XYZ file of C-alpha atoms in Angstrom:
649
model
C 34.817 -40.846 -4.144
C 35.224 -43.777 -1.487
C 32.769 -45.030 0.427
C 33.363 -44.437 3.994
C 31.671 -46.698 6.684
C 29.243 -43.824 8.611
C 28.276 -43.256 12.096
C 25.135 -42.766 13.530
C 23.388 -40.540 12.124
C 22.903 -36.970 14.103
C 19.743 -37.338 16.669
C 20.169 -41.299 16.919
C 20.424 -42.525 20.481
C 23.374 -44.874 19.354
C 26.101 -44.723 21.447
C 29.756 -44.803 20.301
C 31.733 -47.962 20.542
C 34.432 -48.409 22.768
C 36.715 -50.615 23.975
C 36.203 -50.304 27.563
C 34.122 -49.996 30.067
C 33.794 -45.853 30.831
C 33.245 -44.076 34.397
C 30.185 -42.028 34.625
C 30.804 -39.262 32.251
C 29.931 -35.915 33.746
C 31.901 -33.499 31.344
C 29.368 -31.551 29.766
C 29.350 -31.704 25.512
C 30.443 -29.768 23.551
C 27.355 -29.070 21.807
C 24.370 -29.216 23.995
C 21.791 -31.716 23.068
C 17.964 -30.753 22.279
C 17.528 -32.751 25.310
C 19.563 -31.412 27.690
C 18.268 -27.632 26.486
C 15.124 -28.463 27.286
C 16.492 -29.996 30.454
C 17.678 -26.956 31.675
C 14.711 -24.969 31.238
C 13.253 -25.346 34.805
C 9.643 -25.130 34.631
C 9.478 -25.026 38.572
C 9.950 -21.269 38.775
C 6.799 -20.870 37.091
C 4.535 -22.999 39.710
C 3.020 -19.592 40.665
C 1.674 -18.677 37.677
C -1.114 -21.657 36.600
C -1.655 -20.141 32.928
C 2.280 -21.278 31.987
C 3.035 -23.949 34.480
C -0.367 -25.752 33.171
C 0.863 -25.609 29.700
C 4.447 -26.917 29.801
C 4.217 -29.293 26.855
C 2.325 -26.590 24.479
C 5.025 -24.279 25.783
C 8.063 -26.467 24.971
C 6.567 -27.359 21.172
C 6.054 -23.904 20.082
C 9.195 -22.361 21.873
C 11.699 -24.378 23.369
C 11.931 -27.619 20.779
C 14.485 -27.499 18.132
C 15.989 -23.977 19.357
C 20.080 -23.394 20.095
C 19.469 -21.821 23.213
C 16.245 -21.035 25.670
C 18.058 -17.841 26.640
C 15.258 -15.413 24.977
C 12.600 -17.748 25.744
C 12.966 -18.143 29.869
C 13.527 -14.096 29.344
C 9.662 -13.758 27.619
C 8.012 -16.581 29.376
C 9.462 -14.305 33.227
C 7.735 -11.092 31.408
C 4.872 -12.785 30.896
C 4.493 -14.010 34.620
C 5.073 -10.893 36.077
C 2.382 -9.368 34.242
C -0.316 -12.495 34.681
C 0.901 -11.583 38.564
C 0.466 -7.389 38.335
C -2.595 -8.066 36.264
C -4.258 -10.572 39.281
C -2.987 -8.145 41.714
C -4.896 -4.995 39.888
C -7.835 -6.418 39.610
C -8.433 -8.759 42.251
C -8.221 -12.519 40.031
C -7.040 -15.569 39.310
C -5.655 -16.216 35.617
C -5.529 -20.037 36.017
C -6.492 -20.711 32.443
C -7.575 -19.554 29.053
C -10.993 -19.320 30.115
C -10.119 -16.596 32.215
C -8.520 -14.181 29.723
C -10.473 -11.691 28.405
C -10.194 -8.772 25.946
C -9.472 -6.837 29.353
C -6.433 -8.801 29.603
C -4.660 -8.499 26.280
C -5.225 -4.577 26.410
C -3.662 -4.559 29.938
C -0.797 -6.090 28.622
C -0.226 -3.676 25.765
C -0.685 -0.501 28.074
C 2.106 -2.819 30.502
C 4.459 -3.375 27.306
C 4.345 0.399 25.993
C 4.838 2.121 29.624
C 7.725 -0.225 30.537
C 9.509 -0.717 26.965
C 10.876 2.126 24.040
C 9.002 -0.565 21.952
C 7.001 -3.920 23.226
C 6.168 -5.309 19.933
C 7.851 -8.219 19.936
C 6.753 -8.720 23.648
C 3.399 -8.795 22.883
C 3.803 -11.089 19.143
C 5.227 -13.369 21.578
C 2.516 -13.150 24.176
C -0.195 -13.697 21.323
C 1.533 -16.566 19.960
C 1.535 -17.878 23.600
C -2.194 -17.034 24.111
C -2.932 -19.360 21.247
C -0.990 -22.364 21.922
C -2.765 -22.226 25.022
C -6.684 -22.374 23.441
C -7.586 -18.518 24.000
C -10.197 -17.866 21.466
C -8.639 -15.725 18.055
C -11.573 -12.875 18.839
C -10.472 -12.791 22.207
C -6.684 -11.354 21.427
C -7.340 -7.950 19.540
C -4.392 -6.990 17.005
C -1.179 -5.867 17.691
C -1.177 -1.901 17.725
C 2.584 -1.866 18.420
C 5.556 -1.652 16.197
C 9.098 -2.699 15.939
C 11.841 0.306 15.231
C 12.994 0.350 11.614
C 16.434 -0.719 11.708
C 19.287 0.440 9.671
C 19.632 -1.933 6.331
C 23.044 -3.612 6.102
C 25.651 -2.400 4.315
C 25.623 -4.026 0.355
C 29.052 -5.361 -0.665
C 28.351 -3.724 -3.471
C 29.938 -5.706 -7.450
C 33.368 -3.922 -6.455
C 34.159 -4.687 -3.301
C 33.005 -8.299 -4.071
C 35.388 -8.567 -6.510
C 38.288 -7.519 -4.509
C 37.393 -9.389 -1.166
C 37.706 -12.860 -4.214
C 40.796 -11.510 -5.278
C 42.472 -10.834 -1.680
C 41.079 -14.415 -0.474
C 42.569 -15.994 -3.437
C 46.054 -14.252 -2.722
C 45.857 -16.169 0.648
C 44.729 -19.409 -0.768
C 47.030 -19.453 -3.260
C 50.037 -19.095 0.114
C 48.490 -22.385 1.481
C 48.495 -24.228 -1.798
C 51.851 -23.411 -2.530
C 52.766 -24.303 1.182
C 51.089 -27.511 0.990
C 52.874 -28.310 -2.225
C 56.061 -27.647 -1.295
C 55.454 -29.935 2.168
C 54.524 -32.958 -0.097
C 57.243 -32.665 -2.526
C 59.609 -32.899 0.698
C 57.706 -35.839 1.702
C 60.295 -38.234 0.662
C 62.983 -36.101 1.059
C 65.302 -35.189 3.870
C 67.457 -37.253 6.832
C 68.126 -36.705 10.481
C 70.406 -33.314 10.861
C 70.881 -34.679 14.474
C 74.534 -34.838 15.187
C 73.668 -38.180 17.354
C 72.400 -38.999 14.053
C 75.381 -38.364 12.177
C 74.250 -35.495 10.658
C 76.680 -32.810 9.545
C 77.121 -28.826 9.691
C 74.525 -27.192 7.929
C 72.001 -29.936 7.838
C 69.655 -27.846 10.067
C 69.126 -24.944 7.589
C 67.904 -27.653 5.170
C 63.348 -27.112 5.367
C 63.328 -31.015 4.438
C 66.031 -32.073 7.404
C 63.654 -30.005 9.129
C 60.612 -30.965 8.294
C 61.977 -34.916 8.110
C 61.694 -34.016 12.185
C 58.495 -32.923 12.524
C 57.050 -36.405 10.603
C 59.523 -38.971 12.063
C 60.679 -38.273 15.161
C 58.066 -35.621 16.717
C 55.079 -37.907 14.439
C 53.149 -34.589 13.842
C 51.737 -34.901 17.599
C 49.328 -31.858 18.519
C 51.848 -31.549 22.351
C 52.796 -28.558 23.493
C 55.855 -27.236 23.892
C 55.915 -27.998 27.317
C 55.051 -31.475 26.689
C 57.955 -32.405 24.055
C 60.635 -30.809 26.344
C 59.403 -33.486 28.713
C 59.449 -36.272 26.930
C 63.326 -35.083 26.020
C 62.817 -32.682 22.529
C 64.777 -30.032 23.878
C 67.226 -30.005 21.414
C 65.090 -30.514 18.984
C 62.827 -27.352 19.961
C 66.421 -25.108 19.853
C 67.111 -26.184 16.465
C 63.860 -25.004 14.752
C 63.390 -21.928 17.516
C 65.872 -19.392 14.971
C 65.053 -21.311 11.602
C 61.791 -20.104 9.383
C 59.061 -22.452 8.915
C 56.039 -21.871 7.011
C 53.789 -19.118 5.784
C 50.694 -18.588 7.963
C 48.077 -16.222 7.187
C 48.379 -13.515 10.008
C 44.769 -12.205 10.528
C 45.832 -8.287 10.356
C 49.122 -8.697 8.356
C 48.293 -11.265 5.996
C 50.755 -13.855 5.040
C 53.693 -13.611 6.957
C 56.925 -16.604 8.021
C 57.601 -17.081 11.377
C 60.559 -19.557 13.119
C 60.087 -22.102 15.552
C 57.983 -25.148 16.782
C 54.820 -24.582 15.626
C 55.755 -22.301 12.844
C 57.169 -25.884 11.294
C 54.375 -27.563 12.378
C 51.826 -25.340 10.350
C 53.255 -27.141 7.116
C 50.526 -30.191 8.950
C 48.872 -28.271 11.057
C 46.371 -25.155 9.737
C 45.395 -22.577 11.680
C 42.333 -20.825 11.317
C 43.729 -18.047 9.565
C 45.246 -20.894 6.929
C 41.217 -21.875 6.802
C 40.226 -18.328 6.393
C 40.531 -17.894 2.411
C 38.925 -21.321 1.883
C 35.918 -20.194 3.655
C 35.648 -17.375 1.917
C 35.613 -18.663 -1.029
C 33.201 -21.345 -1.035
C 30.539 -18.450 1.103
C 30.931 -16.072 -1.935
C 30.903 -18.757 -4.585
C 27.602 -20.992 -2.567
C 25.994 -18.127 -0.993
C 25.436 -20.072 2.307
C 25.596 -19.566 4.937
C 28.988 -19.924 7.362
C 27.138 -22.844 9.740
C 26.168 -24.487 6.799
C 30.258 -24.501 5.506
C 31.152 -25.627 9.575
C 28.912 -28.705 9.669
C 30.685 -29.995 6.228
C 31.990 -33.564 7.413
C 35.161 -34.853 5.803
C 33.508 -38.491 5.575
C 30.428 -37.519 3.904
C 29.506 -37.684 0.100
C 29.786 -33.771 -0.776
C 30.187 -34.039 -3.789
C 27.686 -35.818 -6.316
C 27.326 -36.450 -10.122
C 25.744 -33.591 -11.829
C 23.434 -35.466 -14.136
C 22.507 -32.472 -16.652
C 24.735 -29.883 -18.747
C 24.097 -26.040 -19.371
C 24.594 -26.935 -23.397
C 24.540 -29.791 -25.944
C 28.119 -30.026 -26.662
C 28.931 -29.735 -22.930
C 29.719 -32.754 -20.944
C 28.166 -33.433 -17.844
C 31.816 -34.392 -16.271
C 32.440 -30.648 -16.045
C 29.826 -30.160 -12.911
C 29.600 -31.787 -9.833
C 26.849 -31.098 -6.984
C 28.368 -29.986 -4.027
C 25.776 -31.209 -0.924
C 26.002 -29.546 2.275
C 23.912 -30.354 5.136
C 21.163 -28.196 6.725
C 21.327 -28.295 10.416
C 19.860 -24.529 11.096
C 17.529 -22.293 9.984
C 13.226 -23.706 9.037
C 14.013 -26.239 6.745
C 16.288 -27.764 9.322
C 14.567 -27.647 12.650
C 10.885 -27.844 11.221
C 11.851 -31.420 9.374
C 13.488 -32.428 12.617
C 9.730 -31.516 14.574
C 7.743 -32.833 12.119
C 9.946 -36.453 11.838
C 9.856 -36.259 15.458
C 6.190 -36.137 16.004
C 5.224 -38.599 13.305
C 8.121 -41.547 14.010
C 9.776 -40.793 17.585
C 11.466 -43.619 17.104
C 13.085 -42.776 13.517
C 16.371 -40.493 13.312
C 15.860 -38.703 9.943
C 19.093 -37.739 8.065
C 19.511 -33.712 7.525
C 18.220 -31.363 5.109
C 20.835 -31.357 2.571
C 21.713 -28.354 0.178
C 22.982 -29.127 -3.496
C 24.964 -26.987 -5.134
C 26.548 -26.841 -8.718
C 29.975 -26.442 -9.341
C 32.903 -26.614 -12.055
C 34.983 -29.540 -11.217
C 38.441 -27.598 -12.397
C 38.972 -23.922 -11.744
C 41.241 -24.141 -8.088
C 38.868 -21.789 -6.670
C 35.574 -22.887 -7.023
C 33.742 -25.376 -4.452
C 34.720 -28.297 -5.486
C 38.049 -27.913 -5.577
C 38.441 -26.003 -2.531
C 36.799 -28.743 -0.717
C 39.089 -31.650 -1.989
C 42.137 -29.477 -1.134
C 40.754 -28.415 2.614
C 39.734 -32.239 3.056
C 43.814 -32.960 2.259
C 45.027 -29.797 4.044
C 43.088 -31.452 7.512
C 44.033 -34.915 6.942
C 46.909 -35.380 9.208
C 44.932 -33.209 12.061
C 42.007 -35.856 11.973
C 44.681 -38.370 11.750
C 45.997 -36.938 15.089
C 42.857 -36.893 16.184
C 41.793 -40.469 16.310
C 45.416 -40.797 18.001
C 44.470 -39.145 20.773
C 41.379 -40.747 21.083
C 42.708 -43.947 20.779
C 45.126 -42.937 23.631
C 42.785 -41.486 26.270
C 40.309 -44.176 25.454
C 42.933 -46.803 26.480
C 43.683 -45.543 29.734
C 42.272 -47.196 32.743
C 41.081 -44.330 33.983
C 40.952 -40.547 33.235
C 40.745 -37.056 34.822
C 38.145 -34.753 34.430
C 40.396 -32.543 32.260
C 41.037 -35.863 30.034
C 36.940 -36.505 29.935
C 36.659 -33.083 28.305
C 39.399 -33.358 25.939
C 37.742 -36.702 24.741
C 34.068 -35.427 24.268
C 35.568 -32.493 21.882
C 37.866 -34.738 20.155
C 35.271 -37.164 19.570
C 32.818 -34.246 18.444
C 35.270 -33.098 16.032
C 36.652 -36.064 14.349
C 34.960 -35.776 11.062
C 34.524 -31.931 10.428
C 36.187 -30.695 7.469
C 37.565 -27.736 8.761
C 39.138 -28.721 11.813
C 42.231 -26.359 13.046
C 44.843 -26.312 15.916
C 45.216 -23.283 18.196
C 48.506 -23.104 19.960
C 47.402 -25.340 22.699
C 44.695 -27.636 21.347
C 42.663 -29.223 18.040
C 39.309 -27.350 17.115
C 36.732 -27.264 14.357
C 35.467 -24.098 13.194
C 31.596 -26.423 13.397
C 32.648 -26.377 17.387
C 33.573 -22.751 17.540
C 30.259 -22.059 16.044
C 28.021 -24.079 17.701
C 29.376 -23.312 20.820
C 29.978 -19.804 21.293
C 27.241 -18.864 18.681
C 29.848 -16.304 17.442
C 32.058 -16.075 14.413
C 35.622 -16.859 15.644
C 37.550 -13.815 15.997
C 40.634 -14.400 13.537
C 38.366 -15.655 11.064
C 36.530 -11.700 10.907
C 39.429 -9.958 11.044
C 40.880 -12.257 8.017
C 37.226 -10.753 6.343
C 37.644 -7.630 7.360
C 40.739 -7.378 6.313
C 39.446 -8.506 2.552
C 36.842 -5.780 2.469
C 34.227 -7.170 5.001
C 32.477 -4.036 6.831
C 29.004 -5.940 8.584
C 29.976 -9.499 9.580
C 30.161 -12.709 7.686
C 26.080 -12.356 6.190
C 27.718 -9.941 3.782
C 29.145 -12.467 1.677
C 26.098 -14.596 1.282
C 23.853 -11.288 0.993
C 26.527 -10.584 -1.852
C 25.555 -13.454 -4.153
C 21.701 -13.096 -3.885
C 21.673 -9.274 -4.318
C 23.374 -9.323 -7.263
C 21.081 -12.287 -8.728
C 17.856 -10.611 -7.266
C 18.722 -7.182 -9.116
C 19.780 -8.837 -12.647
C 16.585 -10.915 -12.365
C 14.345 -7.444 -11.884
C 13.997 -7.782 -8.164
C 11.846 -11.293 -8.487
C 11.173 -12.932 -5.426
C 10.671 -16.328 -7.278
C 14.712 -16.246 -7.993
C 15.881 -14.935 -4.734
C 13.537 -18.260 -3.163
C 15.850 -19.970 -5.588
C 19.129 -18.630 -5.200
C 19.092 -18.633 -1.413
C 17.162 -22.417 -1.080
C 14.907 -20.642 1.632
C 12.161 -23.168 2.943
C 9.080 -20.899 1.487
C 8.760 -17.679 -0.385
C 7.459 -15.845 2.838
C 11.409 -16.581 4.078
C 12.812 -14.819 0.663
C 10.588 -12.054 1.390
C 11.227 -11.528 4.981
C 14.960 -11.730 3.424
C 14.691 -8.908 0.654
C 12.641 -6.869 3.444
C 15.532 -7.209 5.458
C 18.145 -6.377 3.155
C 15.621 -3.424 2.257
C 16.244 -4.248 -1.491
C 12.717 -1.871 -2.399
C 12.398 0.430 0.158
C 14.641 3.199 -1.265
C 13.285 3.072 -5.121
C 10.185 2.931 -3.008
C 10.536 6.568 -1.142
C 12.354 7.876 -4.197
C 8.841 6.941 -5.949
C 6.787 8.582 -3.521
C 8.591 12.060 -3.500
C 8.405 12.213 -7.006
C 4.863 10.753 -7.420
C 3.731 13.664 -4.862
C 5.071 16.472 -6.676
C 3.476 15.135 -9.973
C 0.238 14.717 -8.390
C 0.265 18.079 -7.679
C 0.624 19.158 -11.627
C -2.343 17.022 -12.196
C -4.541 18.051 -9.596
C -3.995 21.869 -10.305
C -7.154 23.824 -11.247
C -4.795 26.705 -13.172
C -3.505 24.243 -15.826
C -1.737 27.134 -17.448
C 2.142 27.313 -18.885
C 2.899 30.050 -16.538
C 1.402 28.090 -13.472
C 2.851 24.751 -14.595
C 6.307 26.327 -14.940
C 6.207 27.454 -11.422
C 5.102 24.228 -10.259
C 7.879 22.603 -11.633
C 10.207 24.708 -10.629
C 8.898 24.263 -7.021
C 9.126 21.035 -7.284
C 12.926 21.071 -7.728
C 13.869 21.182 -11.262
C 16.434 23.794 -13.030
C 15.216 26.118 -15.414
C 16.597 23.582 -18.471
C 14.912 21.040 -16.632
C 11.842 22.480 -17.007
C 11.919 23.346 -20.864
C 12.835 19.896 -21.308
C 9.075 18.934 -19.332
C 7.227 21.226 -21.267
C 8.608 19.406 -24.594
C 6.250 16.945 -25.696
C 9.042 14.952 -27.150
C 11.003 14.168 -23.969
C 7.633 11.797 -23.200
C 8.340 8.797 -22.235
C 7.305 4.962 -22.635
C 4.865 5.313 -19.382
C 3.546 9.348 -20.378
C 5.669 11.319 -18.360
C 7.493 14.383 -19.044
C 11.583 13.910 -18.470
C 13.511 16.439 -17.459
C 16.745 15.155 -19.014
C 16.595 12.665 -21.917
C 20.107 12.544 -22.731
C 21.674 12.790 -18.886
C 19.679 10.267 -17.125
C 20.788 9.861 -13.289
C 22.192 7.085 -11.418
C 20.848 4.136 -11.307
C 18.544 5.006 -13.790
C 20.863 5.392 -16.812
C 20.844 1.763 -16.960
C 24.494 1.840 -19.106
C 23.118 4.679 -21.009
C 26.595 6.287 -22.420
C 26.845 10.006 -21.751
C 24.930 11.965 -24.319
C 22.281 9.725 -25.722
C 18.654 9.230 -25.177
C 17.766 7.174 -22.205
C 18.130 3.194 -22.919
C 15.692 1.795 -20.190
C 12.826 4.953 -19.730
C 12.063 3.358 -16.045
C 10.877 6.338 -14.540
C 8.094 4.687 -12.909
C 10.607 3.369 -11.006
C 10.978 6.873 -8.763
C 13.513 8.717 -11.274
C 13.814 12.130 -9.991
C 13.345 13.785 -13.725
C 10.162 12.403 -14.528
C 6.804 14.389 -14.079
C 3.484 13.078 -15.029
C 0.806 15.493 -16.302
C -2.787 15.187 -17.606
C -1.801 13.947 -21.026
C -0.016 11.125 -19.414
C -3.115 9.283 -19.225
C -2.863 7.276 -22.686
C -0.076 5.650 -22.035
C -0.570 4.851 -18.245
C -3.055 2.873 -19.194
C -1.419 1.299 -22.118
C 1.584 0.588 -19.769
C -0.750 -0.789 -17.027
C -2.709 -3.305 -19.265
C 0.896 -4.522 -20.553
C 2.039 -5.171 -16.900
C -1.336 -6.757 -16.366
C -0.937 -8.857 -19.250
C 3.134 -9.817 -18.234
C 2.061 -10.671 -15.102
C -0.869 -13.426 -16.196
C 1.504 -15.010 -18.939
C 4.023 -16.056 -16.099
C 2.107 -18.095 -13.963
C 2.689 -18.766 -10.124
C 5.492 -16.236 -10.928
C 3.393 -13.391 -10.262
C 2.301 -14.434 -6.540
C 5.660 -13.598 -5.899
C 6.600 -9.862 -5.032
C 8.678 -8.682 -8.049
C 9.739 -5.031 -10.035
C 6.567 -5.957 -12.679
C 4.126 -5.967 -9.401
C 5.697 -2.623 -7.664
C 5.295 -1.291 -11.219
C 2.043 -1.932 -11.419
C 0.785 -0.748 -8.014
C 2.579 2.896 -8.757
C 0.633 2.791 -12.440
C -2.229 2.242 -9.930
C -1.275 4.863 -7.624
C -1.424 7.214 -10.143
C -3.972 6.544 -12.158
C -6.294 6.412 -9.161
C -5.485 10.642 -9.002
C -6.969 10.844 -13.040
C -10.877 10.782 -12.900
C -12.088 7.620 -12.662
C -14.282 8.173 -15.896
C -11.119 9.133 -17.795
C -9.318 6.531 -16.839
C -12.266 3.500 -17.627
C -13.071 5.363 -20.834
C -9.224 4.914 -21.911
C -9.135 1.246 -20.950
C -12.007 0.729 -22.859
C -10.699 2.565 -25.790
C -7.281 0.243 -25.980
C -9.050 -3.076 -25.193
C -11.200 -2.847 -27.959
């Protein structure tokens, strides 16, 4: 790839060059500066209340710096006041510093929280953390009692619908590609159908006459309609307005050919819809992020050797790193702090993300990225037109000012776009709005997306953190999260273990109670079982010491294991994975169970110390093992040691 003179860096303090001398620029930028947020959050209002206002800089290091927006934060800090100012009215005090709060104080505040809020948890998390930035002594701040409403998991996009949402956004890709083919092969074709021109009857419903127009005469010039009638394209604007141009990809009807203008101008000029099906294929293929695949510059190094190969007799030339920059998210902002603090003076380049990828298949990242970074050319070329233009006037209206900071943000993004009326980047729309642009969900939506654009990156890591047993270590891996507490926060959140979890529980309860019951008779246990839920051949099944399986329990249907526990089982034979410790609703554990709980829980035990600093993360061997626990702590602790002792001899 060709080296491409770079800017500054982001966070330098180096201005652009220019060829002028510039007015005072008051148009605000596009994207607001970690300056100018922290600018705008106005200490003053808090001059009445000495505990904040006394600790501005401690304030604006553990809340404000390296944030998008102090929104939420000038929301908690206000709570916070008006309780410091309810509290010194109560009781007749001054909080002035952390010498002054007490126990008194923090329990105050949780009684405040609970009686004004459904739930003050994170109220009062945030009020800790701002009690110790401040110096109040650990002892001092009891824990928090409070807790956050479970919310409802996202919705999986489950193998299936995965599948079909690739398929769908390659249907749309492959529109563009062919567009964009057919636009170069007519590069060098076509003439002036302008009768001034001498052209001739029928020369008009020729694409390449037509498209001859757009490049040469109307140069492929983001105006508007307006604009061109103006400068005296009238009759050029009547002789596209009936004719079609190209396919676009319509966000609720797909890809569809309109006539006109700008319909011939989308052979140059992609819309965000045109953008869509690139996007989501390199989310689904990279599992990142859709920030991450904004802040992609088209002058950057994205792509790098790949230095190993996944075999001996394959060559290396095959796979290429794709590198995307981290601008978001821990490993983002905390390197940013942390250079900050130790070199002020020092503009650190950004977290990058490396990612491998086939160098042929169309579809994959690399590819996708070398055809978006030729699909955007002649934008960005328009761009630095403009730029050029307003940056050679003398002087320029406010309007103008604005148009020249977003140009001049935008210039380099790979996926820049055009709107009807001006150039964008999908990194702008992002950044600025802090919302997904709207014909870029319904494009998803329309390919199977039902929970917003974190479905396609939760797609990826689900399905590598089930086929890997449910091991933290690989989701870490998979989703390049700055520390395993991040994965785990992450699985939590996609509530990967919570369901095999309760499923566990309901069935570990009703098998507790065969073990526990003081009538250990046929008669009794049948009844038991049969309260517990289980058919009549069900329960002959339990009482058959030959349905036992690999962890001691009793199944209550060998050959018809249920979903997901069949495992690929076909219909008819024995059970192929016997994970019933996982929560399968057929097992049952009685007394003679024992044996090979304990055999199963010194295996585990052994697994777990032959894979090193593996095991400190959670994974499907470590839930295993605390529900062998769980159950074995309801056998008689004699029973149980004398067993261990038995097999480890």
């Amino acid at each position: 790839m060709a080296s491409v003179p770079r800017g500054p860096r982001i966070g330098s303090t180096v201005s652009q060059a220019i060829d002028r001398a510039f007015p005072t620029l008051v148009a605000p930028h596009p994207n607001k500066t970690e300056d100018a947020r922290e600018r705008e959050f106005n200490f003053e209002e808090f001059a009445d209340c000495p505990l904040i206002y006394r600790n501005v800089h401690a304030i604006r290091e553990e809340f404000i710096s390296g944030k998008k927006t102090t929104k939420h934060q000038i929301t908690m800090l206000r709570t916070i006041r008006a309780y410091i100012l309810h509290y010194e009215d109560k009781f007749n005090c001054v909080i002035a510093s952390s010498e002054d709060v007490s126990v008194s104080f923090c329990v105050e505040f949780i009684i405040y929280c609970t009686n004004r809020l459904k739930t003050g948890a994170h109220l009062v998390r945030y009020c800790w953390r701002f009690l110790k930035i401040i110096g109040v002594p650990t002892d001092v701040i009891p824990p928090n009692p409070l807790t956050e409403p479970i919310s409802e998991p996202r919705e999986e996009l489950d193998e299936r619908k995965a599948r079909h949402f690739l398929n769908r956004a390659k249907q749309d890709a492959r529109v563009i590609i062919e567009r964009f083919q057919q636009a170069e092969e007519l590069a060098s074709k076509g003439r002036d159908p302008r009768r001034l021109a001498g052209g001739r009857n029928g020369d008009w419903d020729e694409i390449e006459n037509r498209l001859w127009i757009c490049r040469e005469v109307l140069g492929l010039q983001a105006r508007t309609e307006r604009d061109l009638i103006a400068l005296g394209y009238r009759t050029i604007i009547a002789g596209l307005e009936a004719r079609p141009g190209a396919f676009t990809i319509d966000p609720k009807l797909g890809a569809t050919q309109q006539n006109g203008l700008f319909a011939h101008l989308r052979f140059f000029h992609p819309s965000v819809g045109d953008l869509a099906p690139f996007i989501a294929l390199l989310m689904i293929r990279t599992k990142v992020n859709l920030q991450c695949v904004a802040d992609i510059k088209a002058w950057s190094e994205w792509a790098e050797p790949y230095s190993r190969a996944f075999s001996h007799d394959e060559e290396s030339e095959r796979w290429v790193w794709i590198v995307m920059p981290k601008l978001r998210g821990a490993q983002g902002s905390k390197r940013e702090r942390f250079d900050r603090k130790k070199n002020p003076k020092v503009a650190k380049p950004p977290a990058r993300i490396r990612i491998p990828s086939l160098k042929t298949p169309w579809s994959h990242p690399y590819q996708v990225l070398s055809f978006v970074q030729k699909l955007t050319h002649p934008l960005r070329e328009e761009i630095k037109r403009r730029i050029k233009e307003l940056s050679s006037k003398s002087s320029i209206c406010q309007e103008e000012k604005i148009e020249l900071y977003r140009l001049q943000f935008i210039k380099d993004d790979m996926f820049v776009f055009r709107t009807r009326n001006i150039i964008t980047s999908l990194n702008l729309q992002t950044r600025s709005s802090q919302q997904t642009p709207k014909p870029l969900l319904e494009i998803f939506q329309r390919y199977g997306l039902t929970a917003g654009v974190r479905q396609l990156r939760d797609a990826g890591l689900q399905f590598g953190f089930r086929t890997s047993g449910h091991n933290l270590l690989i989701l870490h891996l998979l989703a390049r999260h700055s520390n395993p507490g991040t994965a785990a926060a992450y699985a939590r959140r996609r509530d990967f273990f919570r369901r095999s979890e309760e499923l566990f529980v309901a069935i570990f309860d009703k098998s507790i109670a065969l073990v526990r019951s003081s009538n250990y008779t046929i008669a009794n246990l049948r009844k038991e079982l049969k309260s517990s839920g289980l058919e009549d051949w069900q329960i002959t099944n339990i009482l058959d010491p030959n349905t036992r399986s690999r962890y001691g329990n009793r199944c209550g249907g060998p050959t018809s294991p249920p979903e997901p526990f069949n495992n690929g089982t076909p219909p008819g034979q024995l059970c192929r994975s016997q994970d019933c410790i996982d929560g399968c609703p057929l097992a049952r554990f009685l007394p003679d169970a024992l044996p090979f709980l304990v055999r199963q829980w010194i295996s585990i035990k052994q697994q777990l110390g032959s894979v090193g600093v593996a095991a400190v993360f959670e994974n499907s061997l470590q839930h295993r093992l605390n529900r062998l626990e769980r159950i074995l702590d309801k056998y008689p602790p004699s029973a149980v040691l004398a067993e261990r002792e038995k097999l480890q001899k």
